[in-house]
mmCIF file of C-alpha atoms in Angstrom:
data_model
loop_
_atom_site.group_PDB
_atom_site.id
_atom_site.type_symbol
_atom_site.label_atom_id
_atom_site.label_comp_id
_atom_site.label_asym_id
_atom_site.label_seq_id
_atom_site.Cartn_x
_atom_site.Cartn_y
_atom_site.Cartn_z
ATOM 1 C CA UNK A 1266 3.633 12.854 3.649
ATOM 2 C CA UNK A 1267 -0.155 13.135 3.409
ATOM 3 C CA UNK A 1268 -0.683 16.639 4.850
ATOM 4 C CA UNK A 1269 -4.389 16.065 4.232
ATOM 5 C CA UNK A 1270 -6.381 12.832 4.190
ATOM 6 C CA UNK A 1271 -6.126 11.143 0.791
ATOM 7 C CA UNK A 1272 -7.971 8.430 -1.074
ATOM 8 C CA UNK A 1273 -5.264 6.502 -2.922
ATOM 9 C CA UNK A 1274 -6.244 4.226 -5.832
ATOM 10 C CA UNK A 1275 -4.433 0.910 -6.007
ATOM 11 C CA UNK A 1276 -2.752 -0.188 -9.215
ATOM 12 C CA UNK A 1277 -1.697 -3.769 -8.462
ATOM 13 C CA UNK A 1278 0.147 -5.361 -11.370
ATOM 14 C CA UNK A 1279 0.384 -9.054 -12.185
ATOM 15 C CA UNK A 1280 1.650 -10.366 -15.529
ATOM 16 C CA UNK A 1281 1.617 -6.790 -16.817
ATOM 17 C CA UNK A 1282 -2.070 -6.219 -16.071
ATOM 18 C CA UNK A 1283 -4.009 -4.534 -13.261
ATOM 19 C CA UNK A 1284 -5.318 -7.235 -10.924
ATOM 20 C CA UNK A 1285 -7.243 -7.223 -7.655
ATOM 21 C CA UNK A 1286 -6.892 -10.272 -5.420
ATOM 22 C CA UNK A 1287 -9.340 -11.488 -2.775
ATOM 23 C CA UNK A 1288 -7.722 -11.893 0.629
ATOM 24 C CA UNK A 1289 -4.302 -11.845 -0.987
ATOM 25 C CA UNK A 1290 -4.778 -15.330 -2.411
ATOM 26 C CA UNK A 1291 -3.139 -16.185 -5.714
ATOM 27 C CA UNK A 1292 -5.608 -17.329 -8.315
ATOM 28 C CA UNK A 1293 -8.428 -15.137 -7.001
ATOM 29 C CA UNK A 1294 -7.564 -12.143 -9.130
ATOM 30 C CA UNK A 1295 -9.833 -10.216 -11.436
ATOM 31 C CA UNK A 1296 -8.125 -8.326 -14.249
ATOM 32 C CA UNK A 1297 -8.797 -4.665 -15.049
ATOM 33 C CA UNK A 1298 -6.603 -3.927 -18.037
ATOM 34 C CA UNK A 1299 -3.548 -1.821 -18.748
ATOM 35 C CA UNK A 1300 -1.787 -0.234 -15.745
ATOM 36 C CA UNK A 1301 -0.981 3.028 -17.523
ATOM 37 C CA UNK A 1302 -4.580 3.509 -18.657
ATOM 38 C CA UNK A 1303 -5.837 2.776 -15.147
ATOM 39 C CA UNK A 1304 -3.328 5.123 -13.532
ATOM 40 C CA UNK A 1305 -4.038 7.956 -15.958
ATOM 41 C CA UNK A 1306 -7.754 7.540 -15.306
ATOM 42 C CA UNK A 1307 -7.352 7.827 -11.546
ATOM 43 C CA UNK A 1308 -5.173 10.923 -11.850
ATOM 44 C CA UNK A 1309 -7.684 12.540 -14.206
ATOM 45 C CA UNK A 1310 -10.333 11.924 -11.547
ATOM 46 C CA UNK A 1311 -8.304 13.679 -8.881
ATOM 47 C CA UNK A 1312 -5.883 11.175 -7.344
ATOM 48 C CA UNK A 1313 -2.826 12.878 -5.870
ATOM 49 C CA UNK A 1314 -1.065 9.611 -5.026
ATOM 50 C CA UNK A 1315 -1.083 6.156 -6.622
ATOM 51 C CA UNK A 1316 -0.418 2.918 -4.771
ATOM 52 C CA UNK A 1317 1.557 0.577 -7.034
ATOM 53 C CA UNK A 1318 2.210 -3.077 -6.235
ATOM 54 C CA UNK A 1319 4.198 -5.647 -8.176
ATOM 55 C CA UNK A 1320 2.156 -8.692 -7.163
ATOM 56 C CA UNK A 1321 4.518 -11.121 -8.851
ATOM 57 C CA UNK A 1322 7.364 -9.482 -6.965
ATOM 58 C CA UNK A 1323 5.511 -9.823 -3.672
ATOM 59 C CA UNK A 1324 5.048 -13.549 -4.183
ATOM 60 C CA UNK A 1325 8.331 -14.408 -5.855
ATOM 61 C CA UNK A 1326 10.658 -11.997 -4.066
ATOM 62 C CA UNK A 1327 11.893 -10.424 -7.296
ATOM 63 C CA UNK A 1328 10.351 -7.571 -9.220
ATOM 64 C CA UNK A 1329 8.640 -9.019 -12.294
ATOM 65 C CA UNK A 1330 6.681 -5.999 -13.562
ATOM 66 C CA UNK A 1331 9.355 -3.324 -13.454
ATOM 67 C CA UNK A 1332 8.778 -2.125 -17.008
ATOM 68 C CA UNK A 1333 5.012 -1.824 -16.622
ATOM 69 C CA UNK A 1334 5.354 0.058 -13.354
ATOM 70 C CA UNK A 1335 8.026 2.403 -14.703
ATOM 71 C CA UNK A 1336 5.667 3.196 -17.575
ATOM 72 C CA UNK A 1337 3.071 4.276 -15.022
ATOM 73 C CA UNK A 1338 5.557 6.472 -13.176
ATOM 74 C CA UNK A 1339 6.631 8.113 -16.449
ATOM 75 C CA UNK A 1340 3.042 8.669 -17.593
ATOM 76 C CA UNK A 1341 1.395 10.341 -14.609
ATOM 77 C CA UNK A 1342 1.810 13.575 -12.682
ATOM 78 C CA UNK A 1343 1.159 12.190 -9.225
ATOM 79 C CA UNK A 1344 3.087 10.864 -6.276
ATOM 80 C CA UNK A 1345 3.736 7.134 -6.384
ATOM 81 C CA UNK A 1346 4.424 4.551 -3.729
ATOM 82 C CA UNK A 1347 5.595 1.090 -4.766
ATOM 83 C CA UNK A 1348 5.772 -2.272 -3.060
ATOM 84 C CA UNK A 1349 6.383 -5.867 -4.051
ATOM 85 C CA UNK A 1350 9.760 -7.554 -4.381
ATOM 86 C CA UNK A 1351 11.876 -4.721 -2.955
ATOM 87 C CA UNK A 1352 14.413 -6.599 -0.867
ATOM 88 C CA UNK A 1353 17.621 -4.530 -0.645
ATOM 89 C CA UNK A 1354 18.811 -0.999 -0.030
ATOM 90 C CA UNK A 1355 20.072 -0.922 -3.607
ATOM 91 C CA UNK A 1356 16.639 -1.919 -4.915
ATOM 92 C CA UNK A 1357 14.957 0.829 -2.918
ATOM 93 C CA UNK A 1358 17.422 3.593 -3.730
ATOM 94 C CA UNK A 1359 17.340 2.699 -7.409
ATOM 95 C CA UNK A 1360 13.567 3.057 -7.442
ATOM 96 C CA UNK A 1361 13.666 6.358 -5.587
ATOM 97 C CA UNK A 1362 16.272 7.660 -8.021
ATOM 98 C CA UNK A 1363 14.049 6.492 -10.919
ATOM 99 C CA UNK A 1364 11.144 8.637 -9.770
ATOM 100 C CA UNK A 1365 9.223 6.587 -7.205
ATOM 101 C CA UNK A 1366 8.343 8.859 -4.287
ATOM 102 C CA UNK A 1367 8.053 6.176 -1.601
ATOM 103 C CA UNK A 1368 9.071 2.538 -1.392
ATOM 104 C CA UNK A 1369 6.970 0.039 0.536
ATOM 105 C CA UNK A 1370 8.948 -2.544 2.478
ATOM 106 C CA UNK A 1371 7.248 -5.596 3.962
ATOM 107 C CA UNK A 1372 9.220 -8.829 3.966
ATOM 108 C CA UNK A 1373 12.548 -6.991 3.740
ATOM 109 C CA UNK A 1374 11.761 -4.835 6.777
ATOM 110 C CA UNK A 1375 10.735 -7.856 8.854
ATOM 111 C CA UNK A 1376 13.792 -9.890 7.886
ATOM 112 C CA UNK A 1377 16.204 -6.953 8.246
ATOM 113 C CA UNK A 1378 14.722 -4.026 10.212
ATOM 114 C CA UNK A 1379 17.911 -1.988 9.818
ATOM 115 C CA UNK A 1380 17.158 -1.630 6.097
ATOM 116 C CA UNK A 1381 14.592 1.007 7.083
ATOM 117 C CA UNK A 1382 17.227 3.092 8.851
ATOM 118 C CA UNK A 1383 19.749 2.656 6.040
ATOM 119 C CA UNK A 1384 17.371 3.935 3.365
ATOM 120 C CA UNK A 1385 15.881 6.674 5.526
ATOM 121 C CA UNK A 1386 19.261 8.126 6.414
ATOM 122 C CA UNK A 1387 19.749 9.543 2.909
ATOM 123 C CA UNK A 1388 16.088 9.502 1.818
ATOM 124 C CA UNK A 1389 14.008 10.701 4.774
ATOM 125 C CA UNK A 1390 10.262 10.013 4.715
ATOM 126 C CA UNK A 1391 10.711 7.747 1.697
ATOM 127 C CA UNK A 1392 9.952 4.418 3.397
ATOM 128 C CA UNK A 1393 6.482 3.080 4.102
ATOM 129 C CA UNK A 1394 6.750 -0.078 6.173
ATOM 130 C CA UNK A 1395 4.017 -2.492 5.182
ATOM 131 C CA UNK A 1396 2.450 -4.289 8.118
ATOM 132 C CA UNK A 1397 -0.063 -6.729 6.702
ATOM 133 C CA UNK A 1398 -2.118 -8.389 9.413
ATOM 134 C CA UNK A 1399 -3.858 -11.741 9.171
ATOM 135 C CA UNK A 1400 -5.409 -13.236 12.277
ATOM 136 C CA UNK A 1401 -3.852 -10.469 14.353
ATOM 137 C CA UNK A 1402 -0.233 -11.060 13.333
ATOM 138 C CA UNK A 1403 2.006 -9.548 10.687
ATOM 139 C CA UNK A 1404 2.370 -11.769 7.617
ATOM 140 C CA UNK A 1405 4.977 -11.576 4.840
ATOM 141 C CA UNK A 1406 5.977 -13.206 1.540
ATOM 142 C CA UNK A 1407 2.797 -12.249 -0.256
ATOM 143 C CA UNK A 1408 0.748 -12.785 2.921
ATOM 144 C CA UNK A 1409 1.713 -16.473 3.046
ATOM 145 C CA UNK A 1410 3.994 -16.601 6.116
ATOM 146 C CA UNK A 1411 3.229 -15.594 9.698
ATOM 147 C CA UNK A 1412 5.818 -13.718 11.772
ATOM 148 C CA UNK A 1413 4.331 -13.667 15.273
ATOM 149 C CA UNK A 1414 4.683 -9.865 15.312
ATOM 150 C CA UNK A 1415 1.957 -7.649 16.735
ATOM 151 C CA UNK A 1416 1.173 -4.885 14.199
ATOM 152 C CA UNK A 1417 1.031 -2.018 16.711
ATOM 153 C CA UNK A 1418 4.248 -3.038 18.454
ATOM 154 C CA UNK A 1419 6.000 -3.505 15.124
ATOM 155 C CA UNK A 1420 4.808 -0.087 13.912
ATOM 156 C CA UNK A 1421 6.373 1.630 16.927
ATOM 157 C CA UNK A 1422 9.649 -0.171 16.318
ATOM 158 C CA UNK A 1423 9.801 0.934 12.694
ATOM 159 C CA UNK A 1424 9.015 4.516 13.623
ATOM 160 C CA UNK A 1425 12.116 4.471 15.826
ATOM 161 C CA UNK A 1426 14.122 3.184 12.856
ATOM 162 C CA UNK A 1427 13.071 6.136 10.705
ATOM 163 C CA UNK A 1428 10.067 4.918 8.740
ATOM 164 C CA UNK A 1429 8.180 7.799 7.166
ATOM 165 C CA UNK A 1430 4.855 6.010 7.550
ATOM 166 C CA UNK A 1431 3.108 2.695 8.082
ATOM 167 C CA UNK A 1432 0.955 0.934 5.504
ATOM 168 C CA UNK A 1433 -1.465 -1.231 7.478
ATOM 169 C CA UNK A 1434 -3.419 -3.814 5.513
ATOM 170 C CA UNK A 1435 -6.162 -5.868 7.126
ATOM 171 C CA UNK A 1436 -5.675 -9.003 5.039
ATOM 172 C CA UNK A 1437 -8.684 -10.755 6.562
ATOM 173 C CA UNK A 1438 -11.022 -8.339 4.763
ATOM 174 C CA UNK A 1439 -8.814 -7.373 1.803
ATOM 175 C CA UNK A 1440 -10.526 -7.436 -1.589
ATOM 176 C CA UNK A 1441 -13.807 -8.825 -0.286
ATOM 177 C CA UNK A 1442 -15.914 -5.649 -0.535
ATOM 178 C CA UNK A 1443 -17.524 -6.488 2.814
ATOM 179 C CA UNK A 1444 -16.426 -3.486 4.866
ATOM 180 C CA UNK A 1445 -13.550 -2.388 7.071
ATOM 181 C CA UNK A 1446 -12.584 -3.066 10.662
ATOM 182 C CA UNK A 1447 -11.488 0.103 12.417
ATOM 183 C CA UNK A 1448 -10.191 -1.338 15.685
ATOM 184 C CA UNK A 1449 -6.969 -2.809 14.221
ATOM 185 C CA UNK A 1450 -6.313 0.484 12.438
ATOM 186 C CA UNK A 1451 -6.875 2.494 15.608
ATOM 187 C CA UNK A 1452 -4.376 0.314 17.494
ATOM 188 C CA UNK A 1453 -1.646 1.051 14.966
ATOM 189 C CA UNK A 1454 -2.514 4.763 14.780
ATOM 190 C CA UNK A 1455 -2.306 5.059 18.564
ATOM 191 C CA UNK A 1456 1.105 3.370 18.614
ATOM 192 C CA UNK A 1457 2.901 5.890 16.365
ATOM 193 C CA UNK A 1458 3.173 9.564 15.496
ATOM 194 C CA UNK A 1459 3.932 8.979 11.809
ATOM 195 C CA UNK A 1460 1.188 8.668 9.162
ATOM 196 C CA UNK A 1461 -0.716 5.398 8.946
ATOM 197 C CA UNK A 1462 -2.150 4.446 5.562
ATOM 198 C CA UNK A 1463 -5.044 1.992 5.860
ATOM 199 C CA UNK A 1464 -5.900 -0.689 3.338
ATOM 200 C CA UNK A 1465 -8.305 -3.594 3.125
ATOM 201 C CA UNK A 1466 -12.040 -4.098 2.979
ATOM 202 C CA UNK A 1467 -13.261 -0.732 1.730
ATOM 203 C CA UNK A 1468 -16.688 -1.267 0.161
ATOM 204 C CA UNK A 1469 -18.612 1.971 0.750
ATOM 205 C CA UNK A 1470 -18.115 5.680 1.274
ATOM 206 C CA UNK A 1471 -18.942 5.063 4.921
ATOM 207 C CA UNK A 1472 -15.884 2.799 5.114
ATOM 208 C CA UNK A 1473 -13.685 5.595 3.787
ATOM 209 C CA UNK A 1474 -15.056 8.011 6.383
ATOM 210 C CA UNK A 1475 -14.670 5.407 9.139
ATOM 211 C CA UNK A 1476 -10.974 4.953 8.396
ATOM 212 C CA UNK A 1477 -10.435 8.697 8.388
ATOM 213 C CA UNK A 1478 -12.219 8.914 11.748
ATOM 214 C CA UNK A 1479 -10.014 6.076 13.019
ATOM 215 C CA UNK A 1480 -7.000 8.323 12.464
ATOM 216 C CA UNK A 1481 -5.650 7.056 9.164
ATOM 217 C CA UNK A 1482 -3.769 9.639 7.098
ATOM 218 C CA UNK A 1483 -4.909 8.005 3.860
ATOM 219 C CA UNK A 1484 -6.778 4.981 2.585
ATOM 220 C CA UNK A 1485 -5.822 2.728 -0.301
ATOM 221 C CA UNK A 1486 -8.846 1.625 -2.337
ATOM 222 C CA UNK A 1487 -8.794 -1.041 -5.013
ATOM 223 C CA UNK A 1488 -11.721 -3.339 -5.713
ATOM 224 C CA UNK A 1489 -14.418 -0.850 -4.696
ATOM 225 C CA UNK A 1490 -13.208 1.637 -7.283
ATOM 226 C CA UNK A 1491 -12.640 -0.916 -10.028
ATOM 227 C CA UNK A 1492 -16.037 -2.512 -9.436
ATOM 228 C CA UNK A 1493 -17.814 0.860 -9.406
ATOM 229 C CA UNK A 1494 -19.081 0.726 -5.814
ATOM 230 C CA UNK A 1495 -18.370 4.456 -5.822
ATOM 231 C CA UNK A 1496 -16.274 6.860 -7.857
ATOM 232 C CA UNK A 1497 -13.068 8.517 -6.803
ATOM 233 C CA UNK A 1498 -14.827 11.876 -7.017
ATOM 234 C CA UNK A 1499 -17.481 10.645 -4.594
ATOM 235 C CA UNK A 1500 -14.847 9.348 -2.214
ATOM 236 C CA UNK A 1501 -12.926 12.611 -2.259
ATOM 237 C CA UNK A 1502 -16.141 14.558 -1.669
ATOM 238 C CA UNK A 1503 -17.058 12.262 1.224
ATOM 239 C CA UNK A 1504 -13.960 13.234 3.178
#
């Protein structure tokens, strides 16, 4: 998983359309069109992996954009990782069998940590545990509920359970195009030996480089790419 540092475009889907939220808050989204068109564009520009999120699934607990996301998976020649509304082993295995390369577990992993071990037993390196931090604690249910968990401590626990990697999102800066904070990322990176994928706040090429220097194996970029702050080609060249 991520043998070299990657810049991973986000394709977050709400009501069948690509949407970027600010700070994870419902109602703050800006729409960017058809998911398949967006995904194909990123792959044409050099993306090796796509980060797919069913936003409705994240908020409601059930996958609402399955058809749109499957269309993306069928259309592109790239690795895909998917989160949002994946709550059971059966959900995860079904997605892996349908062509998703990695499933992202957030709420499900917090509520039932053993789900990570159950999936990983037959599908090693297929689980990214999503640790989304707001105010220094892990939050779940579409970033609406606090858990009291420390992100670095939680990351180490999930590594022991077989997680292939950690997706760390700094919710406090997510979608705001105001820059990243490297210290929280460094804490998680130092806590584990598995890849850490960083997300949240990327606004400039310097932010991309900073996250790489902080030890991240990859960075997920959404708003900055969609708003044209820089191109994917420029980001790939920068690292």
